[in-house]
Amino acid sequence: MKLVSSMENFNPAQFFLHLSAVLVLVGLHLVPVSTANQQVTPSIKTDAVSLLNFKKMIDKDPNGVLSGWKLGTSPCSWYGVTCSMNRATQLDLTSCSLVGTISFEPLAFLDMLSVLNLPSNKFSVNATSLLQLPYALKQLDLSFNALFGVLPEGVSSKCPNLVSVNLAFNNLTGPPPKDLLLHSDKLQTLDISYNNLTGSISGLIIEKYSCPSLLQLDLSGNRITGSIPMSLANCTSLKTMSLSTNNVTGEIPRSFGQLRSLQRLDLSHNQITGWMPPELGNACGSLAELKLSFNNITGPIPASFSSCSLLEALDLSNNNLTGPLPDSIFQNLTSLQSLVLRNNIITGSLPGSISACRSLQVIDLSSNKISGVIPPDICPGASSLEELRMPDNLIVGEIPAQLSQCSQLKTIDFSLNYLNGSIPAELGKLENLQQLIAWYNGLEGKIPPDLGKCKSLKDIILNNNHLSGEIPVELFSCSNLEWISLTSNKLSGEVPREFGLLTRLAVLQLGNNSLSGKIPGELGNCSSLVWLDLNSNKLTGEIPPRLGRQTGAKALSGILSGNTLVFVRNVGNSCKGVGGLLEFAGIRPERLQQDPTLRTCDFARLYSGPVLSLFTKYQTLEYLDLSYNQLRGKIPEEMGDMIALQVLELSHNQLSGEIPASLGQLKDLGVFDASHNRLQGHIPDSLENLSFLVQIDLSNNELTGEIPSRGQLSTLPATQYANNPGLCGVPLPDCQSSNNQPDTTPSDQDEGKRSRRPSVASWANSIVVGVLISLASVCVLVVWAIAMRTRRKEAKEVKMLNRLQASHAAWKIDKEKEPLSINVATFQRQLRKLKFSQLIEATNGFSADSLIGCGGFGEVFKATLKDGSSVAIKKLIRLSCQGDREFMAEMETLGKIKHRNLVPLLGYCKIGEERLLVYEFMEYGSLEEMLHGRTKTRDRRMLTWEERKKIARGAAKGLCFLHHNCIPHIIHRDMKSSNVLLDSELEARVSDFGMARLISALDTHLSVSTLAGTPGYVPPEYYQSFRCTAKGDVYSFGVVLLELVTGKRPTDKDDFGDTNLVGWAKMKVREGKQMEVIDQELLSVSKGTDEAEAEEVKEMVRYLEVTLQCVDDFPSKRPNMLQVVAMLRQLISGSACGSSNSA
């Protein structure tokens, strides 16, 4: 019955197809490929065999799209296969997440295949395999894969029917093949963008009729050099050409004027020089988009561009264009939608003919030298205008009221100009207006209440003008307001309570005005408020406790997105307040230094970025400045609930009462200034918990009692506690005992009770005299010997000091009477008797020959002691505010920290104004020297992968110990490869831990940016906050890991351009180019078998994954160091960071 049933279901056609395929497979395995081609007639059966052979090379098919590719079924029914006339003609496996190392050899038998689309997979393909593509192929798309190697010559001749080729976003290297556009009669589209092509483009062979059909050429996003060949104009049908983001040099070829069909030309982000060729205007008959930004183009804009009647987008920004804007240009550009000319040297006035550009949506003339007035008739001609940006120019006059006719206007930016007059009330007619920015001008008069009609308004940034009057309450009907900056004007009246209605308000800056009255408690209703600056006004009353009860938004929901923020922090006392935020889009950074009105304040530009407060968990106040007012009463206890607060500035008020103990809950607080008030009582012990404090000032109050000895309070300079008569303890004088005993003097009775000794016999006197003479003679001899020894010693000291003073570094030790005899305080017995004079001898007078390093905290010298041992001596930078107690207290703390992956502090010495630290000498120097080839100790050699892993684990364990096992925990603040030293066994030792905290404790004149790390290693959040964190150290350690994996420096303009190592690595990983990130020296060293080498490469990729976790932009997503050590241990077995105190 079973046999009968089987026979009933028997399908002869299917059976013979199956049998034929099997026979073909056997035949193909028994004979060479060339023979098979001769003996097997191409058919749907051979197509099936070829496709199945291609399938064999695919390692992973997570979506199972190829599960139906089986013998016994027609290939025409397989996923991705399209047939015509019973032959496979198309293979489309777009975005199937397929993984494998493939070649195109099996597909060579598909002689009817015309379309091959494999984009957005994870195929690893050697570029030489392109020569195996089938002859009939017309369309090829391999974009977003891992195509690697050098593009071979001859592809166009092997596949002469190609019409479209897309190899974008791969790992292609080497120069473009010379015959890239030769024998390409039918080729219409060629896209090789965003690979790693190098070499010169000048060598391309492009004959007169070699590319007659080419419509689109895209070589952008590579590293191509050389000048653009004039022969590119032979591709006369070109409509789109992009060579952007390369290293192309030379001038724009004049022959481009022959490209009469050209619609889009993008040569931006190169190194093109020279003038814009006037001939380019001849190609303007069809040109719609011209982008030449970020080059070095000079000269004026050619008047011939007036013929570009179809031009829609013109971007010539970030060049060195000069001269005025030709009036004739704009008369014919009726299709122009975007005009971007920022960051040039364009002079003259904005021509009135710009009103003829009726389609204009964007005008960006930021950072030029444009003068004159704003054309009043710019609208209604440009009624579609949405953005009008003209900051950082020389514009004078008033803001024209006629701007109200630009009904679509969303952004007005006239910052850093010389505008005067009042803000026209007519601007209230702009219902779509979102940003009104005009800071640093001479605007005067009142803020027009009509602005309250702009319901879409988000930003009002009018600081540093001469605006007067009260803040109009009509503004508060603009419920979308996010940023209000009216600092440094002449505003009066009270702070309106209606601010509490603005739930999206994030930044409110009203400092340096004449506002009076009380601070409205309704500000606590602004749930998105993270920045409140009311400094330097005439505010009275108490600080409202409701500010501390601000609930905070769950998320900022895009608030301030699109803004370019710069935080200018005041340094010293030249300006009041901590600083302020500026909208800095399109403005050259150096303008801050050039403007005379800005130079009155000493400042440090600490943060520049697109979004504020990315890192606050609760979205509550981070910055509160109420200084220089007339506030009274107590500091509210509720301020301890402002858990995100980083800056609390309350100085120069009349506050009284005690400092609330609840402030100890502000774990993120970095700056606390309550100086010049009437605060009383003790400094609460809870402030010892503020481990992120970098600046505190409680001077000029009425505080009493002892300064808390734990935490950072006792390590700060005495000036921060000055003029508090009842305050004592480190760093102030010690607290005196209150139980002093009265002085006692001997009484007369005591004198009377002294017994008198009987006189001695006269003969005894003679003996005594003789003895005294003998003793005197001996003393004279001893004194003479001592004098001679002292004289020799002094001569030697003078010689040593002269040699020291003659060294390359200046020494300030003149005030010391006996500098060379000063002992070095040590933490190890073998160094107990070490003196400063021995350090001079051991370093040959601290000569340049003994200098082995120079960092942010001082110079490092190698000292060879008399017993032959070597130590490293760090001479700290000289500080402007000396604090001996703070220095010694910090040294005693650091000297007790011992771990096998930390560089131990052996001793320290203070002499005059100099401070010296003695460390164990590390044989192999720093990791930076070993990686980047500057080591003096040994000839540079390449670190093997095993050595790099060992260094990574050791450095991780050292940093982990500082974070999790030291009490109190230590944040390094400057983790970098030069602070990872290597001993004689290449064991990593973390150095300079505690240095940033020591320097900040001793010198308050250094800015936070000085103490928060080294460029390239600084985490993004440090640029906007005042605090250093353990997660910041993790980021910096991640950069060190990235150096180990890539072999590259953190910052290198040649490699990364305007970004850095982290940004470059992330970009490459996003593009699927992990192998390009890994150090090529490591990849070139074979470990033995192919399997072992492949396993080692996989291990490198896994290390890269750990690294990218460490350098995540968001601190909350980074692992802590315990987790980092665990992850490294999982990759290669090793011990985690322990709490061992053994050195």
Steps between C-alpha positions, in 0.01 A plus 500: 500500500783736581659430165172565320452822692849616411442421135177694503681814629787457256571812290715413197597860417616567852689172510691566180580859608636363825696226323641741242616745766676219686674389184608856424636539853698181462627610162610839627691340782675251272621740229670838510286809465622578150417148385160515664422817312584328178301184566194623694245707313381793717144445616277550800666188642849649486355822641375298799842345551673840487258653747538207740877530481460868585277404794774271637721805564239661726569425866194655661146553379321635811174566316500169313449664163706230327331208671295438187807474277493120458544247229174378363342845473536743217742789570237731356298444818795568734510814712679785325523326163319637195484306177433586140460241224563229762843639592617684814537866402490681835628427851382746765586428866477858629515544881477131584768514778693223329853431624786333321824524309401473138636523149319541169649193335181288532298782344724510193291214352182710517547626145156661492534682834450873445423623855700415814382688811662397831500827703475531878631155589822393669678349204881501506616515141844553350478768233692281253193276484325776302688364198290179532165672452286369211545671166134596455477688831341845474425597860731434799427613856739385777462805725512474880705179513865418569643512150873541554826529315606705199261551210653307211541635150299336224158474665341726239644295213395171664146630547445747214123496546505655848256786536497552877773420757459573872791405728434766766572453872757221478869457585659552160856631514770617266468745211211503253596283200618706203242338270214569742315698233661340195295262279188612689281582204179388670583592861252754640557484879824441691497531881812409700433746783607450860775248457866546581634576154832682496739614234457762234194556286718678248603173334153406372501432126189658355491515125263711297237231449581264788206598722233652278210358703627577851235693693612461864852478646545481878847455654424691821608395849840358408858626535568566136773754427625689198332752278177446311585391143377738232407193292202439728326752277503227230212338689271754340177339618585535870210625710637430850862508612616469861863497613425636847684403818832407343844662486470634149729795427555742217245719329156429360559416131382767260391218269203438730333777307443239226275291726180656374281220649645531851232535767688432825868563572639429849872563561463594868739398780818486295810716465412670174670835444492780249209705370163370392528475120263737320455225239299308757223747432474357148380170651226673690231429246390198704700535825273470803748437784856624548692413817859620536508546878798424727776564250761775455339673207588867468397797292153640428184322398494512117233721350444229236299309760212729417417260216425221749128557476414148619737508799321391819785454753828694514740411785838675492549509878831464683729628229697822459275674250543876485343798337139615504198299395435586132165670469443346158513143629177500695286662234474176300516241782125473526520127590757544779378344827816484715785754506777398745812718497603491867862515616653694214642852468221647290473877527258766389130510567226249434365603157137593480465282191483200730129570523477365143574152636138423565561135593762569768453302820846531661741796506812428704768769485645434847858600581592729213576870480171609349416858587218738434139451602258212470306553176147600601348359182640149540134402529240453359729402213635212709170422668606136538804597714532278811853574628681833501842459659748790497690482833862610537504773234523881490133575447367832628166672517171366629316172460257582218135472590439368147637162612148438623406441136713181502205299622686167501799628699608263778850620594643852527864522613677839500739432791837674529425797276454873552123528481325774693150627548213303640364157418210561260163405641404382151702183558204382704326426170744213432283211616765243403794674672691259725832677566568870553874530560678836510749490790789748520355793308387847600127437506305725734150574613250256639441139401183527288200327660389406147759220502248314714302442180780276365351180632779285352778700669761277671808719550531868593872572526555875536773521763765775500292781353348817650143378538303667777163485667324200643476148363161499323256249643362444149807283429367229726225414258782347290475163670779347286773727636813302587781756522468857625823697528474869593826527696695828507227743405325780695181315588310607809192395691438164657563150371152406373326217681363390164833331424350208690263440207788403269535127557746461209730781617849354539729806517411830668777763511405839648830593666662845508185709479312716750223257587356543847251336730493141606592185313163349403444156644307416185834434329483164676215413263736513200547125487757512217713777651865400525671842490395803711720810512373806692838635610584873536153643546320669791299202612389494863319267734576136558590219267168325434502143634279400205807512275630196684171319444521524119366165382703479180394367164529132421682590180592817317305380193711679244531821700788715367558255216657679206672759717877542500593591854816653638552539873730791579626463854634805679842453659612724782306806614500714187132419437224405738332163497631162392439550129231460241368307204518640147339389176807464279375357171701625205738714708876458494629400846783756487240777489465464877856623533476777242191693607600790729179474701573136573864547596410670827436157653762233550331183390556141399287344229418166653214349302379509145237264378157456345293397802502602864455260790525168322623336813266613774284217622226703664499817280498731801708812559870457426611862516375760748664843525340749743819687584538879535149574621349607832349171605439441868399214724626147509610263227193275466532143619312402184806579291633163608230347281641656182681176426634599156650831615857553381545873558364686804606865505360704794785742567473873577158498661382546858416139575513394864449192712683173463601312188237224466630152561271387219746645245709192565246311286606690186731225377562671165584844639821633347491872589364644826557869575330658800768757574429858615186423697416482872492125539551371852559177686712202403574368153284185496688169496270382221694715251779244532289283267534744209776310326460685168563848636762687302425843643354613833515849651363572848718803572376825657228355719454445874562126506647336808640169609736254336505437125399137438819299459374227269416529133632789295421794728830486688702478177378835365702823531463713811373791287174312452430531875657841568338768718299261714639597845366192676606244239803276557660174397682397183568696283457779758699508828433221748214539744640612842413308815251680721654363823826694504684477834614824671871578500686433827808685636730393782421666834741676734467213742626264237798725452565499872480126522782447253787348683839657474791273428816530709802655330761269347858474617748717315702203374199359320464828310833441331394159373174640362687782320735249337218282385317801357807609304537149356134491406526843342793386286307196384196717420714739296631208296147359451361841402784548251435158346129567482562842345725353235248226428218755487701722267561208264134405527389856429730518199354173376147628562570824317635300208191275506261794526676685221472192283134467596421863424680466169280210396230538236224543761474791742519406869369716782685388814672822605305534824628171636798536735627144457320361196736213431467350842124469479387142540269327257192366679487137395266204528762223461783410739775478240448870423482623860815714488445650155574873479439766240874526432505133403219563252707777340799268469288214369357718223819690422343820618161415345667535162324467168670162449313358799163637381287207389155654477291814521128501572220726613607483865876543456827357379632151577870423551683168532722485809765231547580469874835400647390139553431470127122506529293739294202713595287748308465853636205716401553875543149639533390811318540806720172613646377851561343418834723298725352268760753295695245325718284401207803369313630293790154367585444392141846341478447301817176368353650410161807340660283238667341379177669179385400267218701297250345697211559845645826697493583535871590837650830443682540845651461874467692815577411870527781750454433870462215529254581166338337164563659172400344155492710182494361199313617155412676507162329311216740333260289516184367852546141577406254315280482809281873471430481130426201536269598815318876466488657763724660277763853579614555191709500251215467493126139505399352167425146402419296382796355158427132431549572291810700788651224746422243280670724473806539878514125551462422262786765651727392859442136401553579337832698804617220742417246259646689499830490882515126507431381215718759412765649830616331687783411765405462392140740673260401634160805523276374793285782466245509138389705473178764282340786720627375432854519124449861407576665165428744325731778262397245219449265721295253501788278807480517750787257793515677824597406858595188392688401772744701766317202692362336510841826612662557782251139620522528502878817709492418744223153642446614709204509201269182450301300181509603426144863488614419233756252287314722310262690511173344571158394178336443330834241739648147357511231716339318572825806673650452787255165593648530409868735605777565153632727207431352154549602137507307449175712778352809297592341200328465703180865607517605139565293400196708738291815328632351164401425645158864606468606143578263355240563756224857613564385857431519815710176645642531815291660510158374743236656296220312186601176641640461854367266700722401199710713283732587134549173421676284668237699338218476152653125533560447614142699206363310251714167648389615452142590138572874568467623353827804348332608845389503615863737227622872581487623386158837406654320243715308361205819464296666280760403137451451289807536166326210310350215677326263382772718647776539826314126524440432432868743773602329748268161408649647564843613844387148575380360393838746733673379775270142432611601541866682820410195649331293432811751701703487799265123519472382863488263438789669435837207290619565251219868457582607210723681570825859384539399184686291405198780595260745274683242221495445539126872494429533195723225324305687562177831369636511340844666726755451623853255774576590807694542403857538681819850384558728763634812331391715706277 
